[in-house]
Short mmCIF file of C-alpha atoms in Angstrom, two decimals:
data_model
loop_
_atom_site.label_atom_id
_atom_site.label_comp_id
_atom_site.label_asym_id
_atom_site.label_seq_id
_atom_site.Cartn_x
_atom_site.Cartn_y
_atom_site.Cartn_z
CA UNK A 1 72.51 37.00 12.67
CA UNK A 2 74.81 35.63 10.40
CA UNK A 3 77.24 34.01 13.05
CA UNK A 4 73.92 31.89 14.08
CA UNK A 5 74.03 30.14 10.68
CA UNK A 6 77.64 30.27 9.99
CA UNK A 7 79.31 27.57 7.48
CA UNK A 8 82.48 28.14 8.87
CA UNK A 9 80.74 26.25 12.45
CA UNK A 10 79.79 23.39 10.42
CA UNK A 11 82.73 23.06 8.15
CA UNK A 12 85.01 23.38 11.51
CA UNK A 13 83.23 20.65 12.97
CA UNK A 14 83.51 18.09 10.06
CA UNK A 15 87.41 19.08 10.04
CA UNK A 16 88.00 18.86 13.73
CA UNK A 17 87.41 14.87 13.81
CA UNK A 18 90.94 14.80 11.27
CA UNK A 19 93.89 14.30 13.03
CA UNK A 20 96.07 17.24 13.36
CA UNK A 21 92.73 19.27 13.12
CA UNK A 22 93.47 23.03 13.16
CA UNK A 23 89.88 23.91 14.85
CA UNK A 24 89.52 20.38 17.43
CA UNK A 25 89.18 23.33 20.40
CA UNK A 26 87.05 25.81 18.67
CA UNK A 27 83.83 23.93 18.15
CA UNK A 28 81.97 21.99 20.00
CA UNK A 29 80.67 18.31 18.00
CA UNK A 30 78.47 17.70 20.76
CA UNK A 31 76.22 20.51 20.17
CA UNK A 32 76.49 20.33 16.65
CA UNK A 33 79.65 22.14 15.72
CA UNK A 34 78.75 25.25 18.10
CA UNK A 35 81.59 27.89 18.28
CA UNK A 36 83.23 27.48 21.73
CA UNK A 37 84.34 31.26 21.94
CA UNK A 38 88.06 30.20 21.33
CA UNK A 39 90.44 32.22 19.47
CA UNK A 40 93.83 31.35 18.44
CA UNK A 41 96.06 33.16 16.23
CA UNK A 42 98.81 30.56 14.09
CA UNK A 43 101.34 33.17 12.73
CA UNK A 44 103.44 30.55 11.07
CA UNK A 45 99.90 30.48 8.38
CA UNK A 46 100.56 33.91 8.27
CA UNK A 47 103.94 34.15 7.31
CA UNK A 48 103.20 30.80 5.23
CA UNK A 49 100.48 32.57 2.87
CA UNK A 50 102.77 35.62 1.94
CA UNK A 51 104.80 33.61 -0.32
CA UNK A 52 102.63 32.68 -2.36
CA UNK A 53 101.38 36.60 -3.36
CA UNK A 54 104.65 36.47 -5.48
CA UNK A 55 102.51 34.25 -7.66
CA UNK A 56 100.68 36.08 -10.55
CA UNK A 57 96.75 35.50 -10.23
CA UNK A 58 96.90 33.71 -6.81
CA UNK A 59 94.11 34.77 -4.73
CA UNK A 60 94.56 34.47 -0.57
CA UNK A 61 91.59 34.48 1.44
CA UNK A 62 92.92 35.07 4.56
CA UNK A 63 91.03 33.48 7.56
CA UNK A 64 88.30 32.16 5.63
CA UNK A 65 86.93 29.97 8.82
CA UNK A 66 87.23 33.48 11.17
CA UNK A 67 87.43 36.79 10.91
CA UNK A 68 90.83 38.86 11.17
CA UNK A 69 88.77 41.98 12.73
CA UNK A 70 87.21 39.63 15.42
CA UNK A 71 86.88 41.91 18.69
CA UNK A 72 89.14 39.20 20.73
CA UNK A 73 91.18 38.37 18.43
CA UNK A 74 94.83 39.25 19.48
CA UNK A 75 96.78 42.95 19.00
CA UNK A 76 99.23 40.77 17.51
CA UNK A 77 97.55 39.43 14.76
CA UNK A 78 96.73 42.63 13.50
CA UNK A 79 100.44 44.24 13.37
CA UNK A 80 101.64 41.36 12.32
CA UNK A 81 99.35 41.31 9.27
CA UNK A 82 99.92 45.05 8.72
CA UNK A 83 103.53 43.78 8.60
CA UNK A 84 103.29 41.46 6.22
CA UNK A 85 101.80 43.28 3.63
CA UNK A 86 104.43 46.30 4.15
CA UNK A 87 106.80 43.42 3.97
CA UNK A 88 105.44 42.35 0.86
CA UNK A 89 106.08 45.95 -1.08
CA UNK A 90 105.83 45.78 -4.98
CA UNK A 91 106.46 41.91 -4.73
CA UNK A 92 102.96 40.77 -4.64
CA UNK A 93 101.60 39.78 -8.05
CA UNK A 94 98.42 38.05 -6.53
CA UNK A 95 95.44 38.89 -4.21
CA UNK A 96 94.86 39.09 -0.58
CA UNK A 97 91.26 39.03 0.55
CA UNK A 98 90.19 40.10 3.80
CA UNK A 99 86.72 39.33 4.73
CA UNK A 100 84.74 40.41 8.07
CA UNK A 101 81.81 41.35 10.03
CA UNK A 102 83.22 44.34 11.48
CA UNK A 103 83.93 47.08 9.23
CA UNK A 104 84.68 49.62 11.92
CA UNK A 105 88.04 47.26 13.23
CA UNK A 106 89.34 47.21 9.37
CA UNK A 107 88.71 50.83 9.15
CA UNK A 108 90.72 51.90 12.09
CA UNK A 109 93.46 49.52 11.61
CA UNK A 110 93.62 50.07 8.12
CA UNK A 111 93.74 54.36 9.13
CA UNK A 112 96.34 53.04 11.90
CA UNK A 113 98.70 51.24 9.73
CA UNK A 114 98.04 52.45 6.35
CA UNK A 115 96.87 56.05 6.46
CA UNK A 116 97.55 56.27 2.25
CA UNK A 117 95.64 53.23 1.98
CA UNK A 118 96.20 49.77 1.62
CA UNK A 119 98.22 48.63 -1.29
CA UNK A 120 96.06 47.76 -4.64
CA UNK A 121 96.48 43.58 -4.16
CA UNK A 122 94.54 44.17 -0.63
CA UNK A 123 91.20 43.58 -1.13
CA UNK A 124 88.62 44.23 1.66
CA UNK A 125 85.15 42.87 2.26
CA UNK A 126 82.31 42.76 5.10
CA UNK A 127 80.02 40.29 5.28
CA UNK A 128 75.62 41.69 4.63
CA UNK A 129 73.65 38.86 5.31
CA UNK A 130 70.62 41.40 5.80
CA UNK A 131 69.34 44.67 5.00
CA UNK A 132 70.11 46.20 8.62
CA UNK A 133 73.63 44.86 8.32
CA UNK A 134 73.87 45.96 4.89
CA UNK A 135 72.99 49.86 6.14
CA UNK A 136 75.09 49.39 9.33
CA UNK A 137 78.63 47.46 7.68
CA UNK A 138 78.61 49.14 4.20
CA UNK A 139 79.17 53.05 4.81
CA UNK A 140 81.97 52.13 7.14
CA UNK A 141 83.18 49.56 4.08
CA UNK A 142 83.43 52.14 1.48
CA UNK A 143 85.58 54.64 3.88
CA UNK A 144 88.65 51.78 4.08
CA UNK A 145 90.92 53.04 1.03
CA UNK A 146 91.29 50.18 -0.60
CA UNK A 147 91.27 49.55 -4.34
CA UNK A 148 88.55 46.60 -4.81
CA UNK A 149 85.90 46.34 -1.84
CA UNK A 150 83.63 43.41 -1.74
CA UNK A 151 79.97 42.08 -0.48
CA UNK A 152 80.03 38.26 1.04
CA UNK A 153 76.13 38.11 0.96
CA UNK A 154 75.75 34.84 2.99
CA UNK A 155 74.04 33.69 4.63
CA UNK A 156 71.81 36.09 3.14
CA UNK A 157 69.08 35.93 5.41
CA UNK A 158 66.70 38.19 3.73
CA UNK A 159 66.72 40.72 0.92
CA UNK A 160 69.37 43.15 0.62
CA UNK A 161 69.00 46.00 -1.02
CA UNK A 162 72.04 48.14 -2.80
CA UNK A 163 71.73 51.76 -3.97
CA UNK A 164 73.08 52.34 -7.46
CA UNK A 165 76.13 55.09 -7.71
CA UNK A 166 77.39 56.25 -11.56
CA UNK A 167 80.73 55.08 -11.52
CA UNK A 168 83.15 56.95 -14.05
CA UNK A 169 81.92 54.38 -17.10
CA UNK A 170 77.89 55.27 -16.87
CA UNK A 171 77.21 51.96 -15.52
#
């Protein structure tokens, strides 16, 4: 439900009438900045972004118009992101956020390519725009090892409810 009132349609739609428009083939203006179904995967962003985790409190969202765990998108992608971030080592002194809908494709790639876990400046996150999705994306969520793991509630199409868990502080 959330990909039927997705910003990241309208926001590619405004962008794609720029010149040198990074999403001109993946929307369609004429029916109101639909999503064509086209992927493509730009691996000099990739290896662009990385630098700039040296920086101390630098915060990469990474594929904030798509999602990295999209069921087409390419093999490549993937290892080349787990790459990156073993590239990276102890360097990074900022934040890399991944953000998707599917849960159960960050789970097995983060089990394929980081069976300890992901290293503490990964952050993951799915997307809950509902209370179905909530029950359905969240267990799978909080079995990624990851240090910080995140909630994008939008569009948040009805009410979500969260159970409460004691944490180690009472709260």
């Amino acid at each position: 439900p959330a990909c039927t009132h997705c910003y990241a349609e309208i926001m590619s739609a405004r962008l794609s009438t720029m010149p040198q428009a990074p999403f001109r083939y993946h929307v369609d203006v004429i029916r109101l900045g639909r999503w064509t179904g086209r992927l493509s995967y730009d691996s000099a962003a990739l290896v662009a972004a990385f630098p700039l985790l040296r920086r101390p409190g630098v915060r990469v969202f990474a594929n904030s118009m798509s999602d990295t765990f999209h069921q087409n998108a390419p093999a490549t992608s993937l290892t080349d992101l787990a790459e990156a971030i073993k590239g990276m080592g102890d360097s990074a002194r900022g934040v890399l956020m991944l953000l998707t809908k599917r849960p159960d494709r960050l789970l097995a790639w983060q089990r394929e390519h980081f069976p300890e876990g992901l290293p503490a400046w990964v952050w993951v996150g799915c997307t809950v725009e509902d209370q179905p999705r909530a029950d359905e994306r969240i267990p799978l969520l909080l079995q990624v090892q990851a240090a910080v793991r995140f909630l994008s509630c939008e569009p948040l199409l009805g009410l979500v409810s969260l159970p409460v868990q004691k944490t180690c502080c009472g709260f």
